[in-house]
C-alpha cells in the first residue's frame, strides 16, 4: 500500500485536539480545569474539544459562553432513540440542550464493557447527525487482530457497518478516530508510521464509501497513549488530523502542552480555531 505521503496536505484540514475525560472530574473540578485552560488557549490555532461527564456538560458550556472561549464541549456517549423508556440512558437532544456540540461514539470501552456492536453504533451516528451533534466515531483493532494481520479487514468492517446508509454529504460531518485498542491506556502508543498507515487505509476506504473529495475533507484523529512527547510526531503525519486523548487530557497543564504541540505543527497558522464552524450539520 502507498504510504499516504502523496495525500492532500494534512494542514488543509483543521487540527482537532480532543480530550476524553471518561468517568473523571466532578462539576467542581471540571470548572477548575476550565478556569486554568481558558486563558491559555485563547490564541490556539487548533479546534479544542472536551468530552466530559454528562453532569459537567451544562455548567461547562455555560462557563465557556460567559468567557467567550473557543473550547467546545461534548459527550462521551448517547442512545440512538430520540426518547423513550430506556432507564439510565440519554438522548442527543438532551445533550444539545445542555450545550454539547459533539459526541464520542463506538469507543472501545463502550464496545468491550457495554457490548455495543457496529449496528447499534451506526444507529447512534445517524441519530447524532439528525439531532445536531457532530459524531466522533471510534474504530480500531485488538492486538490479536493486528498480530493475525487482520487490521485492515477489521477497520473496513467497522467503517462499512458503522457508516452504513449515511449519505456522502453527511459523512463530511463525521470525525473519525483511529484508536488501536492495544494502545489505549497502555502507555504503548502506535508509532507515527503505524498510525499513518492505518489512517491512510481508512481515508482510501472512506473514498470508496463517499468519494475522494469527501474522504479528503474528513478529519481522522489518532487515539491511544498520546502524551506531550509523542503528540508532534503523530501530528506530523499527513493523514493524522488530530488527537483523541484520555489520561493526558485530565490535567489542564498537560492538555495545554499538547495543544501547544499542535500550534507548533508547521502550516497550522492558517487554520484558525473556530468553534462556530466546528459543527455545521
Ligand atoms: C481514549 O480514552 O480514547 C484514549 C485514547 O485514552 P489514553 O489516551 O489514556 O490512551
PDB file of C-alpha atoms and ligand atoms in Angstrom:
ATOM      1  CA  UNK A   1       0.000   0.000   0.000  1.00  0.00           C
ATOM      2  CA  UNK A   2       1.137   3.577  -0.620  1.00  0.00           C
ATOM      3  CA  UNK A   3       2.366   5.462   2.427  1.00  0.00           C
ATOM      4  CA  UNK A   4      -0.009   8.363   2.022  1.00  0.00           C
ATOM      5  CA  UNK A   5       2.757  10.927   1.586  1.00  0.00           C
ATOM      6  CA  UNK A   6       1.052  11.950  -1.630  1.00  0.00           C
ATOM      7  CA  UNK A   7      -2.213  12.701   0.204  1.00  0.00           C
ATOM      8  CA  UNK A   8      -3.757  16.148   0.278  1.00  0.00           C
ATOM      9  CA  UNK A   9      -1.582  18.263   2.576  1.00  0.00           C
ATOM     10  CA  UNK A  10      -2.938  17.428   6.006  1.00  0.00           C
ATOM     11  CA  UNK A  11      -2.867  21.054   7.087  1.00  0.00           C
ATOM     12  CA  UNK A  12      -5.609  21.823   4.605  1.00  0.00           C
ATOM     13  CA  UNK A  13      -7.780  20.118   7.193  1.00  0.00           C
ATOM     14  CA  UNK A  14      -8.219  21.609  10.668  1.00  0.00           C
ATOM     15  CA  UNK A  15      -6.407  20.002  13.584  1.00  0.00           C
ATOM     16  CA  UNK A  16      -8.579  18.687  16.414  1.00  0.00           C
ATOM     17  CA  UNK A  17      -7.243  18.164  19.917  1.00  0.00           C
ATOM     18  CA  UNK A  18      -9.934  16.220  21.780  1.00  0.00           C
ATOM     19  CA  UNK A  19      -9.891  15.280  25.458  1.00  0.00           C
ATOM     20  CA  UNK A  20     -11.877  12.262  26.629  1.00  0.00           C
ATOM     21  CA  UNK A  21     -12.329  12.508  30.361  1.00  0.00           C
ATOM     22  CA  UNK A  22     -14.072   9.151  30.756  1.00  0.00           C
ATOM     23  CA  UNK A  23     -15.516   8.888  34.315  1.00  0.00           C
ATOM     24  CA  UNK A  24     -13.230  11.505  35.842  1.00  0.00           C
ATOM     25  CA  UNK A  25     -13.881  15.058  37.088  1.00  0.00           C
ATOM     26  CA  UNK A  26     -16.776  16.335  39.172  1.00  0.00           C
ATOM     27  CA  UNK A  27     -18.583  19.558  38.241  1.00  0.00           C
ATOM     28  CA  UNK A  28     -16.308  21.441  40.613  1.00  0.00           C
ATOM     29  CA  UNK A  29     -13.036  20.061  39.241  1.00  0.00           C
ATOM     30  CA  UNK A  30     -14.320  20.440  35.651  1.00  0.00           C
ATOM     31  CA  UNK A  31     -14.833  24.167  36.249  1.00  0.00           C
ATOM     32  CA  UNK A  32     -11.425  24.483  37.925  1.00  0.00           C
ATOM     33  CA  UNK A  33      -9.872  22.835  34.854  1.00  0.00           C
ATOM     34  CA  UNK A  34     -11.664  25.297  32.547  1.00  0.00           C
ATOM     35  CA  UNK A  35     -10.608  28.235  34.659  1.00  0.00           C
ATOM     36  CA  UNK A  36      -6.995  27.177  34.170  1.00  0.00           C
ATOM     37  CA  UNK A  37      -7.255  26.266  30.465  1.00  0.00           C
ATOM     38  CA  UNK A  38      -9.392  29.072  29.001  1.00  0.00           C
ATOM     39  CA  UNK A  39      -6.811  31.880  29.234  1.00  0.00           C
ATOM     40  CA  UNK A  40      -4.010  29.634  27.946  1.00  0.00           C
ATOM     41  CA  UNK A  41      -5.736  28.593  24.709  1.00  0.00           C
ATOM     42  CA  UNK A  42      -7.399  31.794  23.516  1.00  0.00           C
ATOM     43  CA  UNK A  43      -4.984  32.053  20.602  1.00  0.00           C
ATOM     44  CA  UNK A  44      -4.904  28.341  19.794  1.00  0.00           C
ATOM     45  CA  UNK A  45      -4.943  27.529  16.100  1.00  0.00           C
ATOM     46  CA  UNK A  46      -6.490  24.089  16.526  1.00  0.00           C
ATOM     47  CA  UNK A  47     -10.021  23.080  17.470  1.00  0.00           C
ATOM     48  CA  UNK A  48     -10.178  22.160  21.136  1.00  0.00           C
ATOM     49  CA  UNK A  49     -12.848  19.662  22.141  1.00  0.00           C
ATOM     50  CA  UNK A  50     -13.536  18.198  25.584  1.00  0.00           C
ATOM     51  CA  UNK A  51     -15.751  15.108  26.009  1.00  0.00           C
ATOM     52  CA  UNK A  52     -16.817  15.311  29.626  1.00  0.00           C
ATOM     53  CA  UNK A  53     -19.157  13.514  32.064  1.00  0.00           C
ATOM     54  CA  UNK A  54     -22.864  14.275  31.474  1.00  0.00           C
ATOM     55  CA  UNK A  55     -23.119  16.236  34.715  1.00  0.00           C
ATOM     56  CA  UNK A  56     -20.363  18.642  33.674  1.00  0.00           C
ATOM     57  CA  UNK A  57     -21.742  19.489  30.204  1.00  0.00           C
ATOM     58  CA  UNK A  58     -24.254  22.180  31.254  1.00  0.00           C
ATOM     59  CA  UNK A  59     -22.016  24.004  33.775  1.00  0.00           C
ATOM     60  CA  UNK A  60     -19.004  23.902  31.446  1.00  0.00           C
ATOM     61  CA  UNK A  61     -20.964  25.072  28.388  1.00  0.00           C
ATOM     62  CA  UNK A  62     -22.318  27.990  30.423  1.00  0.00           C
ATOM     63  CA  UNK A  63     -18.841  28.906  31.661  1.00  0.00           C
ATOM     64  CA  UNK A  64     -17.458  28.755  28.109  1.00  0.00           C
ATOM     65  CA  UNK A  65     -20.210  31.023  26.819  1.00  0.00           C
ATOM     66  CA  UNK A  66     -19.708  33.534  29.637  1.00  0.00           C
ATOM     67  CA  UNK A  67     -15.958  33.609  28.967  1.00  0.00           C
ATOM     68  CA  UNK A  68     -16.352  33.700  25.189  1.00  0.00           C
ATOM     69  CA  UNK A  69     -13.994  30.730  24.937  1.00  0.00           C
ATOM     70  CA  UNK A  70     -13.075  28.718  21.840  1.00  0.00           C
ATOM     71  CA  UNK A  71     -13.335  25.370  23.711  1.00  0.00           C
ATOM     72  CA  UNK A  72     -16.098  23.027  22.514  1.00  0.00           C
ATOM     73  CA  UNK A  73     -17.903  20.709  24.929  1.00  0.00           C
ATOM     74  CA  UNK A  74     -19.289  17.290  24.064  1.00  0.00           C
ATOM     75  CA  UNK A  75     -20.425  13.962  25.470  1.00  0.00           C
ATOM     76  CA  UNK A  76     -18.878  10.504  25.542  1.00  0.00           C
ATOM     77  CA  UNK A  77     -21.959   8.504  24.615  1.00  0.00           C
ATOM     78  CA  UNK A  78     -25.714   8.681  23.936  1.00  0.00           C
ATOM     79  CA  UNK A  79     -28.653   6.448  22.960  1.00  0.00           C
ATOM     80  CA  UNK A  80     -29.887   6.159  19.387  1.00  0.00           C
ATOM     81  CA  UNK A  81     -33.583   6.712  20.180  1.00  0.00           C
ATOM     82  CA  UNK A  82     -34.929  10.243  20.195  1.00  0.00           C
ATOM     83  CA  UNK A  83     -36.586   9.492  23.559  1.00  0.00           C
ATOM     84  CA  UNK A  84     -38.218   6.527  25.265  1.00  0.00           C
ATOM     85  CA  UNK A  85     -38.281   4.029  28.104  1.00  0.00           C
ATOM     86  CA  UNK A  86     -34.523   3.476  28.363  1.00  0.00           C
ATOM     87  CA  UNK A  87     -33.713   3.834  32.046  1.00  0.00           C
ATOM     88  CA  UNK A  88     -30.349   5.467  32.636  1.00  0.00           C
ATOM     89  CA  UNK A  89     -29.780   6.469  29.010  1.00  0.00           C
ATOM     90  CA  UNK A  90     -29.503   9.921  27.481  1.00  0.00           C
ATOM     91  CA  UNK A  91     -30.799  11.330  24.171  1.00  0.00           C
ATOM     92  CA  UNK A  92     -28.973  13.518  21.661  1.00  0.00           C
ATOM     93  CA  UNK A  93     -31.443  16.378  22.015  1.00  0.00           C
ATOM     94  CA  UNK A  94     -30.896  16.398  25.801  1.00  0.00           C
ATOM     95  CA  UNK A  95     -27.151  16.740  25.226  1.00  0.00           C
ATOM     96  CA  UNK A  96     -27.694  19.539  22.710  1.00  0.00           C
ATOM     97  CA  UNK A  97     -29.964  21.358  25.169  1.00  0.00           C
ATOM     98  CA  UNK A  98     -27.250  21.060  27.848  1.00  0.00           C
ATOM     99  CA  UNK A  99     -24.692  22.631  25.499  1.00  0.00           C
ATOM    100  CA  UNK A 100     -22.937  19.646  23.898  1.00  0.00           C
ATOM    101  CA  UNK A 101     -21.833  20.071  20.282  1.00  0.00           C
ATOM    102  CA  UNK A 102     -20.334  16.663  19.638  1.00  0.00           C
ATOM    103  CA  UNK A 103     -20.429  13.105  20.947  1.00  0.00           C
ATOM    104  CA  UNK A 104     -17.903  10.258  21.007  1.00  0.00           C
ATOM    105  CA  UNK A 105     -19.479   7.049  19.662  1.00  0.00           C
ATOM    106  CA  UNK A 106     -18.156   3.493  19.495  1.00  0.00           C
ATOM    107  CA  UNK A 107     -15.301   3.979  21.951  1.00  0.00           C
ATOM    108  CA  UNK A 108     -13.643   0.602  22.576  1.00  0.00           C
ATOM    109  CA  UNK A 109     -14.581   0.789  26.270  1.00  0.00           C
ATOM    110  CA  UNK A 110     -18.269   1.014  25.252  1.00  0.00           C
ATOM    111  CA  UNK A 111     -17.840  -1.836  22.762  1.00  0.00           C
ATOM    112  CA  UNK A 112     -15.978  -4.105  25.211  1.00  0.00           C
ATOM    113  CA  UNK A 113     -17.586  -3.310  28.573  1.00  0.00           C
ATOM    114  CA  UNK A 114     -21.116  -2.472  27.422  1.00  0.00           C
ATOM    115  CA  UNK A 115     -21.333  -4.827  24.426  1.00  0.00           C
ATOM    116  CA  UNK A 116     -22.076  -2.169  21.821  1.00  0.00           C
ATOM    117  CA  UNK A 117     -21.915  -3.516  18.275  1.00  0.00           C
ATOM    118  CA  UNK A 118     -21.456  -1.818  14.911  1.00  0.00           C
ATOM    119  CA  UNK A 119     -25.212  -1.812  14.122  1.00  0.00           C
ATOM    120  CA  UNK A 120     -26.034  -0.013  17.384  1.00  0.00           C
ATOM    121  CA  UNK A 121     -23.202   2.451  16.818  1.00  0.00           C
ATOM    122  CA  UNK A 122     -24.454   3.084  13.275  1.00  0.00           C
ATOM    123  CA  UNK A 123     -27.906   3.949  14.668  1.00  0.00           C
ATOM    124  CA  UNK A 124     -26.283   6.338  17.135  1.00  0.00           C
ATOM    125  CA  UNK A 125     -24.197   8.043  14.427  1.00  0.00           C
ATOM    126  CA  UNK A 126     -27.361   8.615  12.393  1.00  0.00           C
ATOM    127  CA  UNK A 127     -29.230   9.984  15.415  1.00  0.00           C
ATOM    128  CA  UNK A 128     -26.372  12.325  16.294  1.00  0.00           C
ATOM    129  CA  UNK A 129     -26.299  13.706  12.748  1.00  0.00           C
ATOM    130  CA  UNK A 130     -30.072  14.123  12.661  1.00  0.00           C
ATOM    131  CA  UNK A 131     -30.259  15.859  16.035  1.00  0.00           C
ATOM    132  CA  UNK A 132     -27.320  18.249  15.519  1.00  0.00           C
ATOM    133  CA  UNK A 133     -24.379  16.623  17.289  1.00  0.00           C
ATOM    134  CA  UNK A 134     -21.097  16.030  15.484  1.00  0.00           C
ATOM    135  CA  UNK A 135     -20.196  12.353  15.941  1.00  0.00           C
ATOM    136  CA  UNK A 136     -16.625  11.251  16.661  1.00  0.00           C
ATOM    137  CA  UNK A 137     -16.686   7.633  15.536  1.00  0.00           C
ATOM    138  CA  UNK A 138     -14.007   5.431  17.140  1.00  0.00           C
ATOM    139  CA  UNK A 139     -12.660   2.347  15.405  1.00  0.00           C
ATOM    140  CA  UNK A 140      -9.611   0.158  15.998  1.00  0.00           C
ATOM    141  CA  UNK A 141      -8.246  -3.360  16.191  1.00  0.00           C
ATOM    142  CA  UNK A 142      -7.150  -5.521  19.131  1.00  0.00           C
ATOM    143  CA  UNK A 143      -3.513  -6.624  19.492  1.00  0.00           C
ATOM    144  CA  UNK A 144      -4.513 -10.164  18.454  1.00  0.00           C
ATOM    145  CA  UNK A 145      -6.189  -8.869  15.292  1.00  0.00           C
ATOM    146  CA  UNK A 146      -3.037  -6.889  14.439  1.00  0.00           C
ATOM    147  CA  UNK A 147      -0.810  -9.905  15.117  1.00  0.00           C
ATOM    148  CA  UNK A 148      -3.046 -12.002  12.852  1.00  0.00           C
ATOM    149  CA  UNK A 149      -2.705  -9.468  10.026  1.00  0.00           C
ATOM    150  CA  UNK A 150      -6.407  -8.604  10.255  1.00  0.00           C
ATOM    151  CA  UNK A 151      -6.116  -4.869  10.981  1.00  0.00           C
ATOM    152  CA  UNK A 152      -7.329  -3.563   7.633  1.00  0.00           C
ATOM    153  CA  UNK A 153     -10.129  -6.090   7.477  1.00  0.00           C
ATOM    154  CA  UNK A 154     -11.344  -5.066  10.947  1.00  0.00           C
ATOM    155  CA  UNK A 155     -11.171  -1.352  10.104  1.00  0.00           C
ATOM    156  CA  UNK A 156     -13.017  -1.943   6.833  1.00  0.00           C
ATOM    157  CA  UNK A 157     -15.796  -3.850   8.578  1.00  0.00           C
ATOM    158  CA  UNK A 158     -16.167  -1.233  11.314  1.00  0.00           C
ATOM    159  CA  UNK A 159     -16.287   1.591   8.762  1.00  0.00           C
ATOM    160  CA  UNK A 160     -18.734  -0.245   6.493  1.00  0.00           C
ATOM    161  CA  UNK A 161     -21.124  -1.160   9.295  1.00  0.00           C
ATOM    162  CA  UNK A 162     -20.853   1.953  11.476  1.00  0.00           C
ATOM    163  CA  UNK A 163     -21.285   4.296   8.495  1.00  0.00           C
ATOM    164  CA  UNK A 164     -23.889   2.199   6.690  1.00  0.00           C
ATOM    165  CA  UNK A 165     -26.580   4.184   4.893  1.00  0.00           C
ATOM    166  CA  UNK A 166     -25.061   7.586   5.690  1.00  0.00           C
ATOM    167  CA  UNK A 167     -25.086   9.782   2.574  1.00  0.00           C
ATOM    168  CA  UNK A 168     -21.772  11.237   1.365  1.00  0.00           C
ATOM    169  CA  UNK A 169     -22.794  14.815   2.158  1.00  0.00           C
ATOM    170  CA  UNK A 170     -23.351  13.804   5.805  1.00  0.00           C
ATOM    171  CA  UNK A 171     -20.118  11.809   6.044  1.00  0.00           C
ATOM    172  CA  UNK A 172     -18.187  15.061   5.923  1.00  0.00           C
ATOM    173  CA  UNK A 173     -19.640  15.954   9.320  1.00  0.00           C
ATOM    174  CA  UNK A 174     -18.304  12.796  10.953  1.00  0.00           C
ATOM    175  CA  UNK A 175     -14.933  12.897  12.705  1.00  0.00           C
ATOM    176  CA  UNK A 176     -13.208   9.547  12.643  1.00  0.00           C
ATOM    177  CA  UNK A 177     -10.842   8.430  15.401  1.00  0.00           C
ATOM    178  CA  UNK A 178      -8.477   5.533  14.818  1.00  0.00           C
ATOM    179  CA  UNK A 179      -7.814   4.053  18.247  1.00  0.00           C
ATOM    180  CA  UNK A 180      -5.924   0.757  18.240  1.00  0.00           C
ATOM    181  CA  UNK A 181      -7.246  -0.986  21.340  1.00  0.00           C
ATOM    182  CA  UNK A 182      -3.758  -2.183  22.309  1.00  0.00           C
ATOM    183  CA  UNK A 183      -2.662   1.450  22.605  1.00  0.00           C
ATOM    184  CA  UNK A 184      -5.491   2.801  24.776  1.00  0.00           C
ATOM    185  CA  UNK A 185      -4.423   3.473  28.353  1.00  0.00           C
ATOM    186  CA  UNK A 186      -1.390   1.192  27.974  1.00  0.00           C
ATOM    187  CA  UNK A 187       1.488   3.672  27.557  1.00  0.00           C
ATOM    188  CA  UNK A 188       2.204   1.792  24.317  1.00  0.00           C
ATOM    189  CA  UNK A 189       1.184   4.224  21.590  1.00  0.00           C
ATOM    190  CA  UNK A 190       1.244   3.269  17.932  1.00  0.00           C
ATOM    191  CA  UNK A 191       4.369   4.596  16.248  1.00  0.00           C
ATOM    192  CA  UNK A 192       3.621   7.544  13.955  1.00  0.00           C
ATOM    193  CA  UNK A 193       4.361   5.260  10.974  1.00  0.00           C
ATOM    194  CA  UNK A 194       1.940   2.538  12.085  1.00  0.00           C
ATOM    195  CA  UNK A 195      -0.749   5.112  12.840  1.00  0.00           C
ATOM    196  CA  UNK A 196      -0.195   6.836   9.470  1.00  0.00           C
ATOM    197  CA  UNK A 197      -0.528   3.529   7.631  1.00  0.00           C
ATOM    198  CA  UNK A 198      -3.891   2.810   9.239  1.00  0.00           C
ATOM    199  CA  UNK A 199      -5.108   6.381   8.787  1.00  0.00           C
ATOM    200  CA  UNK A 200      -4.208   6.248   5.122  1.00  0.00           C
ATOM    201  CA  UNK A 201      -6.008   2.934   4.744  1.00  0.00           C
ATOM    202  CA  UNK A 202      -9.104   4.463   6.384  1.00  0.00           C
ATOM    203  CA  UNK A 203      -9.002   7.504   4.100  1.00  0.00           C
ATOM    204  CA  UNK A 204      -8.719   5.329   0.999  1.00  0.00           C
ATOM    205  CA  UNK A 205     -11.652   3.245   2.172  1.00  0.00           C
ATOM    206  CA  UNK A 206     -13.685   6.362   3.022  1.00  0.00           C
ATOM    207  CA  UNK A 207     -13.103   7.410  -0.597  1.00  0.00           C
ATOM    208  CA  UNK A 208     -14.714   4.148  -1.677  1.00  0.00           C
ATOM    209  CA  UNK A 209     -17.674   4.864   0.604  1.00  0.00           C
ATOM    210  CA  UNK A 210     -18.215   8.558  -0.085  1.00  0.00           C
ATOM    211  CA  UNK A 211     -15.883   9.614  -2.895  1.00  0.00           C
ATOM    212  CA  UNK A 212     -12.356  11.065  -2.807  1.00  0.00           C
ATOM    213  CA  UNK A 213     -13.489  14.651  -2.322  1.00  0.00           C
ATOM    214  CA  UNK A 214     -15.400  13.737   0.832  1.00  0.00           C
ATOM    215  CA  UNK A 215     -12.592  11.490   2.131  1.00  0.00           C
ATOM    216  CA  UNK A 216     -10.051  14.279   1.652  1.00  0.00           C
ATOM    217  CA  UNK A 217     -12.200  16.634   3.701  1.00  0.00           C
ATOM    218  CA  UNK A 218     -12.747  14.202   6.583  1.00  0.00           C
ATOM    219  CA  UNK A 219     -10.587  14.597   9.676  1.00  0.00           C
ATOM    220  CA  UNK A 220      -9.118  11.402  11.077  1.00  0.00           C
ATOM    221  CA  UNK A 221      -7.822  11.599  14.641  1.00  0.00           C
ATOM    222  CA  UNK A 222      -5.448   9.217  16.376  1.00  0.00           C
ATOM    223  CA  UNK A 223      -6.061   7.991  19.936  1.00  0.00           C
ATOM    224  CA  UNK A 224      -4.057   5.704  22.198  1.00  0.00           C
ATOM    225  CA  UNK A 225      -1.486   6.769  24.830  1.00  0.00           C
ATOM    226  CA  UNK A 226      -0.918  10.218  23.339  1.00  0.00           C
ATOM    227  CA  UNK A 227       1.391  12.237  25.582  1.00  0.00           C
ATOM    228  CA  UNK A 228       3.219  15.553  25.358  1.00  0.00           C
ATOM    229  CA  UNK A 229       6.324  13.858  23.966  1.00  0.00           C
ATOM    230  CA  UNK A 230       4.693  11.928  21.094  1.00  0.00           C
ATOM    231  CA  UNK A 231       1.977  14.416  20.034  1.00  0.00           C
ATOM    232  CA  UNK A 232       4.045  16.347  17.496  1.00  0.00           C
ATOM    233  CA  UNK A 233       5.451  13.280  15.716  1.00  0.00           C
ATOM    234  CA  UNK A 234       1.918  11.918  15.317  1.00  0.00           C
ATOM    235  CA  UNK A 235       0.569  15.247  14.036  1.00  0.00           C
ATOM    236  CA  UNK A 236       3.443  15.406  11.529  1.00  0.00           C
ATOM    237  CA  UNK A 237       1.889  12.516   9.612  1.00  0.00           C
ATOM    238  CA  UNK A 238      -0.089  13.586   6.534  1.00  0.00           C
ATOM    239  CA  UNK A 239      -3.244  11.627   7.338  1.00  0.00           C
ATOM    240  CA  UNK A 240      -3.330  12.370  11.090  1.00  0.00           C
ATOM    241  CA  UNK A 241      -5.577  15.379  11.596  1.00  0.00           C
ATOM    242  CA  UNK A 242      -5.811  15.453  15.341  1.00  0.00           C
ATOM    243  CA  UNK A 243      -5.568  13.538  18.584  1.00  0.00           C
ATOM    244  CA  UNK A 244      -8.090  11.919  20.926  1.00  0.00           C
ATOM    245  CA  UNK A 245      -6.530  11.949  24.360  1.00  0.00           C
ATOM    246  CA  UNK A 246      -7.637  10.130  27.505  1.00  0.00           C
ATOM    247  CA  UNK A 247      -5.282  10.191  30.502  1.00  0.00           C
ATOM    248  CA  UNK A 248      -3.198  13.147  29.362  1.00  0.00           C
ATOM    249  CA  UNK A 249      -6.314  15.331  28.980  1.00  0.00           C
ATOM    250  CA  UNK A 250      -7.201  15.202  32.664  1.00  0.00           C
ATOM    251  CA  UNK A 251      -4.714  17.883  33.671  1.00  0.00           C
ATOM    252  CA  UNK A 252      -5.093  21.369  32.168  1.00  0.00           C
ATOM    253  CA  UNK A 253      -1.296  21.745  32.205  1.00  0.00           C
ATOM    254  CA  UNK A 254      -0.622  18.596  30.180  1.00  0.00           C
ATOM    255  CA  UNK A 255      -3.586  19.093  27.856  1.00  0.00           C
ATOM    256  CA  UNK A 256      -2.419  22.626  27.128  1.00  0.00           C
ATOM    257  CA  UNK A 257       1.109  21.383  26.386  1.00  0.00           C
ATOM    258  CA  UNK A 258      -0.334  19.015  23.776  1.00  0.00           C
ATOM    259  CA  UNK A 259      -2.386  21.880  22.311  1.00  0.00           C
ATOM    260  CA  UNK A 260       0.874  23.839  22.035  1.00  0.00           C
ATOM    261  CA  UNK A 261       2.394  20.952  20.052  1.00  0.00           C
ATOM    262  CA  UNK A 262      -0.462  21.304  17.575  1.00  0.00           C
ATOM    263  CA  UNK A 263       0.285  25.022  17.312  1.00  0.00           C
ATOM    264  CA  UNK A 264       3.945  24.231  16.619  1.00  0.00           C
ATOM    265  CA  UNK A 265       2.920  21.951  13.765  1.00  0.00           C
ATOM    266  CA  UNK A 266       4.053  23.584  10.527  1.00  0.00           C
ATOM    267  CA  UNK A 267       1.471  25.395   8.413  1.00  0.00           C
ATOM    268  CA  UNK A 268      -1.133  25.485  11.168  1.00  0.00           C
ATOM    269  CA  UNK A 269      -1.142  29.247  11.347  1.00  0.00           C
ATOM    270  CA  UNK A 270      -3.660  29.255   8.521  1.00  0.00           C
ATOM    271  CA  UNK A 271      -6.144  27.067  10.355  1.00  0.00           C
ATOM    272  CA  UNK A 272      -7.697  29.271  12.997  1.00  0.00           C
ATOM    273  CA  UNK A 273      -9.736  27.650  15.764  1.00  0.00           C
ATOM    274  CA  UNK A 274     -13.347  28.484  15.169  1.00  0.00           C
ATOM    275  CA  UNK A 275     -15.867  26.699  17.305  1.00  0.00           C
ATOM    276  CA  UNK A 276     -18.727  28.381  15.412  1.00  0.00           C
ATOM    277  CA  UNK A 277     -17.837  26.457  12.278  1.00  0.00           C
ATOM    278  CA  UNK A 278     -16.857  23.263  14.087  1.00  0.00           C
ATOM    279  CA  UNK A 279     -20.350  21.812  13.793  1.00  0.00           C
ATOM    280  CA  UNK A 280     -22.035  22.553  10.526  1.00  0.00           C
ATOM    281  CA  UNK A 281     -24.688  19.878  10.363  1.00  0.00           C
TER     282      UNK A 281
HETATM  283  C1  LIG B   1      -9.133   7.216  24.960  1.00  0.00           C
HETATM  284  O1  LIG B   1      -9.739   7.255  26.011  1.00  0.00           O
HETATM  285  O2  LIG B   1      -9.748   7.250  23.910  1.00  0.00           O
HETATM  286  C2  LIG B   1      -7.671   7.131  24.988  1.00  0.00           C
HETATM  287  C3  LIG B   1      -7.039   7.167  23.838  1.00  0.00           C
HETATM  288  O3  LIG B   1      -7.052   7.036  26.211  1.00  0.00           O
HETATM  289  P1  LIG B   1      -5.472   7.221  26.523  1.00  0.00           P
HETATM  290  O4  LIG B   1      -5.043   8.495  25.855  1.00  0.00           O
HETATM  291  O5  LIG B   1      -5.399   7.296  28.005  1.00  0.00           O
HETATM  292  O6  LIG B   1      -4.768   6.039  25.935  1.00  0.00           O
END
